[in-house]
GROMACS .gro file of C-alpha atoms in nm:
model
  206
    1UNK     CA    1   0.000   0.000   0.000
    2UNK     CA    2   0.132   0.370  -0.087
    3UNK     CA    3   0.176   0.634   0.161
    4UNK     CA    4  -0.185   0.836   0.011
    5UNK     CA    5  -0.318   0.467   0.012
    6UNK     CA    6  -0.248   0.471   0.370
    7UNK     CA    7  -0.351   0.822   0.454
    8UNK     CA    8  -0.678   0.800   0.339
    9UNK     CA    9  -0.714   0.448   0.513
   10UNK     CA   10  -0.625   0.589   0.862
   11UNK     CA   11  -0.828   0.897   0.794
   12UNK     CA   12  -1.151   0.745   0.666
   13UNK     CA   13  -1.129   0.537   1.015
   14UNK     CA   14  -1.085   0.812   1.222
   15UNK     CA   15  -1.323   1.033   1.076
   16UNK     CA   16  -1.620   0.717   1.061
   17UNK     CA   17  -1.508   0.682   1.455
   18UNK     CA   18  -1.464   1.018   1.571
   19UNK     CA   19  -1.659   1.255   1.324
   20UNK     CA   20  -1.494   1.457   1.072
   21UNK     CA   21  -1.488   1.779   1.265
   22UNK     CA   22  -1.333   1.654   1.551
   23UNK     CA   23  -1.001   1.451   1.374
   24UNK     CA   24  -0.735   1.702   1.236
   25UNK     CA   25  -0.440   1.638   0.997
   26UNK     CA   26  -0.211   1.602   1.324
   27UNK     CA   27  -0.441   1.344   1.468
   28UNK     CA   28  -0.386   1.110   1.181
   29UNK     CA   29  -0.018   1.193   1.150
   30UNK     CA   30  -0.011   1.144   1.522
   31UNK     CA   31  -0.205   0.774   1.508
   32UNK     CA   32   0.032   0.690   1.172
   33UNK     CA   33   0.353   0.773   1.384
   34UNK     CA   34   0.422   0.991   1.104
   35UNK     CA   35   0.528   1.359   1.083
   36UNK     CA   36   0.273   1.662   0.986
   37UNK     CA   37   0.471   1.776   0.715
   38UNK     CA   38   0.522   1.446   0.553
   39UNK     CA   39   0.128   1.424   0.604
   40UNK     CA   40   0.080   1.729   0.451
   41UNK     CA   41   0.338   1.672   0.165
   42UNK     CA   42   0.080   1.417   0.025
   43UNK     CA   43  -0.238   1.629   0.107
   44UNK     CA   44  -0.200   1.970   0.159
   45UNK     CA   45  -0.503   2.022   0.382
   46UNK     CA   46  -0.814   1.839   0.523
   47UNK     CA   47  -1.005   1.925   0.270
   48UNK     CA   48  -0.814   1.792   0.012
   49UNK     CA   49  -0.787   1.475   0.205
   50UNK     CA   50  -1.148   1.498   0.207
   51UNK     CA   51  -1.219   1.550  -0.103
   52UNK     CA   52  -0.974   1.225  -0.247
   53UNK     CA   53  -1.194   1.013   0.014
   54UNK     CA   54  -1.541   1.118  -0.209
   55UNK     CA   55  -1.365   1.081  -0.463
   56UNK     CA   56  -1.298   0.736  -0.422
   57UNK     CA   57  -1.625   0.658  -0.332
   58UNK     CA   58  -1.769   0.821  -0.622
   59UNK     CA   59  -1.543   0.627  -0.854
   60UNK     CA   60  -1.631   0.281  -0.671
   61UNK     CA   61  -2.016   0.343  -0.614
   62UNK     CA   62  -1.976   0.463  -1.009
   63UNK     CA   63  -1.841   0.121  -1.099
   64UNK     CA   64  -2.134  -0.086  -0.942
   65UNK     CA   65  -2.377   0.157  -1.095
   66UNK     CA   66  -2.176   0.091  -1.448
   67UNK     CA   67  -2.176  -0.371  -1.352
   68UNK     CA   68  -2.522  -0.346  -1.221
   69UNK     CA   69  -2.672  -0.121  -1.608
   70UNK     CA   70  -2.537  -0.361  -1.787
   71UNK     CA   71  -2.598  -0.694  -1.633
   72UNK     CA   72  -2.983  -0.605  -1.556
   73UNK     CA   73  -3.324  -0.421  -1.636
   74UNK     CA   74  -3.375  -0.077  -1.507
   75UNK     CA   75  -3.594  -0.213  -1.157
   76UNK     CA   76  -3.376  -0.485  -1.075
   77UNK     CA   77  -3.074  -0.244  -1.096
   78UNK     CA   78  -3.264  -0.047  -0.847
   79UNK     CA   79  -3.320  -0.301  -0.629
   80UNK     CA   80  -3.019  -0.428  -0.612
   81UNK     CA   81  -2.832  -0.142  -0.601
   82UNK     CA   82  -2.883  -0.084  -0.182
   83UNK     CA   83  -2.716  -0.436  -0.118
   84UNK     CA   84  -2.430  -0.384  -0.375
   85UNK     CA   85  -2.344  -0.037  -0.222
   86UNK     CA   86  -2.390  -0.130   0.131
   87UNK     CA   87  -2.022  -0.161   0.201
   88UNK     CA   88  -1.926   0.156   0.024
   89UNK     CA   89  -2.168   0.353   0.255
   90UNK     CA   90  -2.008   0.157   0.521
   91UNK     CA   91  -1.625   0.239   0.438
   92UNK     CA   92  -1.724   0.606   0.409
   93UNK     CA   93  -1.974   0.653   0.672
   94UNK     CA   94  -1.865   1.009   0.786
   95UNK     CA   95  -1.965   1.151   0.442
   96UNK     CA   96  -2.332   1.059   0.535
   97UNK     CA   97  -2.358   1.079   0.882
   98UNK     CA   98  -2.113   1.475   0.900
   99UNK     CA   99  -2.256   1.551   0.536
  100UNK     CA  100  -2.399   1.916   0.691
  101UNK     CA  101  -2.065   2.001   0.835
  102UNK     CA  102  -1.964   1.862   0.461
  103UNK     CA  103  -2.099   2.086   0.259
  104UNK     CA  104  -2.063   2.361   0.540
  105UNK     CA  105  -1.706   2.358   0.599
  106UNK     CA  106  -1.580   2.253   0.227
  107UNK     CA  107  -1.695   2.494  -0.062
  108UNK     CA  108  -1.501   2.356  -0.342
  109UNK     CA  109  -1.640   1.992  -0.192
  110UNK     CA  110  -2.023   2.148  -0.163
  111UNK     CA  111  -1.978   2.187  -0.570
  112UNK     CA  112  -1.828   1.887  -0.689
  113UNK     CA  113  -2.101   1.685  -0.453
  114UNK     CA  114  -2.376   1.896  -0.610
  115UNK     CA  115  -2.269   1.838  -0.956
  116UNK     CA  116  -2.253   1.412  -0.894
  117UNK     CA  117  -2.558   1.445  -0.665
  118UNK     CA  118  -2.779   1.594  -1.005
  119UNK     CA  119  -2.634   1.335  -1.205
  120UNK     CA  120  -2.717   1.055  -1.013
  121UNK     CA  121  -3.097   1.193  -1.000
  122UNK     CA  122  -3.083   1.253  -1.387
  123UNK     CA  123  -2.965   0.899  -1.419
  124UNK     CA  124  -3.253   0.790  -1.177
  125UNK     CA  125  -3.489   0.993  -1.284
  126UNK     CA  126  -3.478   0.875  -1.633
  127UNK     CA  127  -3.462   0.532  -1.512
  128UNK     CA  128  -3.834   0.585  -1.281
  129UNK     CA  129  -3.953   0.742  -1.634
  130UNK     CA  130  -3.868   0.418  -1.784
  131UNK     CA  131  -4.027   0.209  -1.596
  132UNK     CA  132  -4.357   0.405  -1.594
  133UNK     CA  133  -4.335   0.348  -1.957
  134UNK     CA  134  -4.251  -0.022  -1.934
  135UNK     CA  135  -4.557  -0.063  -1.715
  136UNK     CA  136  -4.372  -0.142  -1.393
  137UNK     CA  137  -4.444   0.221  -1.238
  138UNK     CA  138  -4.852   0.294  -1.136
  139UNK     CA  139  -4.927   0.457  -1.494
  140UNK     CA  140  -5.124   0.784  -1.336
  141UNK     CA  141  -4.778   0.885  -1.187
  142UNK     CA  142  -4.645   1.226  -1.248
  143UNK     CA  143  -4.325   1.351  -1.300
  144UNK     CA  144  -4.362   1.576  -1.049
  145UNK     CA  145  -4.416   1.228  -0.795
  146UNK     CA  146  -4.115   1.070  -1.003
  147UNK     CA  147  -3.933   1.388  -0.870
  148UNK     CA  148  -4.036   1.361  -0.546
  149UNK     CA  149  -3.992   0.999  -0.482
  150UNK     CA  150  -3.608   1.035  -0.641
  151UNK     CA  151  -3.546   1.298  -0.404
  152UNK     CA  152  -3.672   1.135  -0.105
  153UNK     CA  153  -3.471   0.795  -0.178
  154UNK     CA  154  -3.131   0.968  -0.144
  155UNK     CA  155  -3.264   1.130   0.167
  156UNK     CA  156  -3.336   0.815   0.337
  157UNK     CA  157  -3.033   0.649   0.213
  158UNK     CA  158  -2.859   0.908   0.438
  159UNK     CA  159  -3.076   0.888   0.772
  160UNK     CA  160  -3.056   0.523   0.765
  161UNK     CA  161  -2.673   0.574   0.855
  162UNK     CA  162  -2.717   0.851   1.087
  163UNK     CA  163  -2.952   0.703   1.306
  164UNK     CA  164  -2.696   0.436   1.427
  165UNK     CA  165  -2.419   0.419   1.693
  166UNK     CA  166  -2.099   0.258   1.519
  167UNK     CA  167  -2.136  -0.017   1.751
  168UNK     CA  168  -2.450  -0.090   1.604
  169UNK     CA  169  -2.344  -0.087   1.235
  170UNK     CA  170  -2.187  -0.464   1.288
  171UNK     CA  171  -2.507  -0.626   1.436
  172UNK     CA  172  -2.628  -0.900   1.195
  173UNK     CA  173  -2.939  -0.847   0.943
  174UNK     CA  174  -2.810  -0.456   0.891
  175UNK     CA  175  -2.713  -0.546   0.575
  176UNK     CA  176  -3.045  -0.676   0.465
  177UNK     CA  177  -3.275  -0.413   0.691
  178UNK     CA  178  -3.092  -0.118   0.467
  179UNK     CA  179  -3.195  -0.315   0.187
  180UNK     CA  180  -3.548  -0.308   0.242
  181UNK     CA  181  -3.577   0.022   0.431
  182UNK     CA  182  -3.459   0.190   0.115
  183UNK     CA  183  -3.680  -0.018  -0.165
  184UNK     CA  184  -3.977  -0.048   0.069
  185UNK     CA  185  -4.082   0.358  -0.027
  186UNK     CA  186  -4.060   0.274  -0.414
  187UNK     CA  187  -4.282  -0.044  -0.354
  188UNK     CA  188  -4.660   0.172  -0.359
  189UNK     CA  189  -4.563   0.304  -0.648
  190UNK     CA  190  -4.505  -0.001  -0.864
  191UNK     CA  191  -4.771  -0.131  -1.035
  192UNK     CA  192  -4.917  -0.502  -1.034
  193UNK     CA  193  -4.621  -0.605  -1.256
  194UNK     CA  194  -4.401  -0.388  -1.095
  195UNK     CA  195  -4.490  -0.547  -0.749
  196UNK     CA  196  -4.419  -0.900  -0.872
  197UNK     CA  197  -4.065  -0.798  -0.973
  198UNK     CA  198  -4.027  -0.665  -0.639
  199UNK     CA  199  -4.126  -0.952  -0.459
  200UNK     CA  200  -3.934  -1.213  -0.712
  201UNK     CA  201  -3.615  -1.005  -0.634
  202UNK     CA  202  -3.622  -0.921  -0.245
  203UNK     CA  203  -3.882  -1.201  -0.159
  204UNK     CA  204  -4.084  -0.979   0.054
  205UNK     CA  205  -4.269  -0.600   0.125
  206UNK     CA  206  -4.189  -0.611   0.478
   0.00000   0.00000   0.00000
């Protein structure tokens, strides 16, 4: 493993354990046994330190997205994208659970999450529009409830993390209660067809 390799390992922890406001570059040197300034020769300040760790979880949650399009139809993606991603939220926990102090603290950050954050809902939001046409969506829908659904997905993606201890992100069946916590708001508005895919896939509504 490199030294930025290693960096962003130790910080990721320490930020997921501590919260990102309270761990400083000198705290990770400190916990590395390395120097500041050999720290700071890799990553010139938090928030550029910061800003590699979304990167990285851009670029991995990107990949799945990217396996997931082309291996299955638009609804299955969907529902199988929660499980897939699970350990990614995991790894980089702080960027949900300190994402006000995120976008508060980091300007330059604040932008570049904006600009993937309206992708991602493009990308969705054509997908929902898809499936209303395929049938699989309750037909009287409007965009305006495609809108709002999208919108309230990623919302709920990001409580789910912040309403849990880190002891309690190891407990057995978390895995598999994200899974359904997140699909379980698209389920009323599937249709009949729609429903049956759901159930095929996660084996359940509850």
């Amino acid at each position: 493993m490199d030294t930025k390799e290693a960096i962003k390992q130790q910080a990721c922890t320490l930020f997921n354990l501590r919260g990102l406001s309270a761990v400083t570059l000198r705290d990770i040197a400190l916990v590395m046994d390395r120097s500041y300034g050999n720290l700071t020769y890799h990553y010139s300040s938090k928030e550029a330190l910061v800003e590699s760790l979304y990167g990285d979880m851009v670029q991995a949650l990107g990949a799945i997205s990217t396996a997931l399009t082309s291996a299955q139809d638009p609804l299955v993606q969907i529902l199988k994208a929660p499980e897939q991603t699970f350990a990614i939220s995991l790894r980089y926990l702080f960027l949900f659970r300190d994402y006000l102090d995120v976008v508060r603290s980091y300007p330059k950050l604040a932008a570049s999450i904006t600009v993937s954050n309206t992708a991602r809902k493009q990308g969705l939001r054509a997908m929902l529009i898809d499936l209303r046409a395929q049938g699989l969506l309750r037909p009287e829908l409007q965009d305006a409830d495609i809108d709002y659904l999208m919108e309230l997905s990623g919302a709920m993606r990001t409580f789910f993390f912040m309403q849990f201890g880190n002891g309690d992100l190891q407990r057995p069946g978390l895995e598999a209660a994200y899974v359904h916590y997140v699909n379980r708001l698209l389920y009323p508005y599937l249709s009949a067809a729609g429903q049956a895919v759901y159930r095929e896939v996660l084996g359940a509504t509850q």
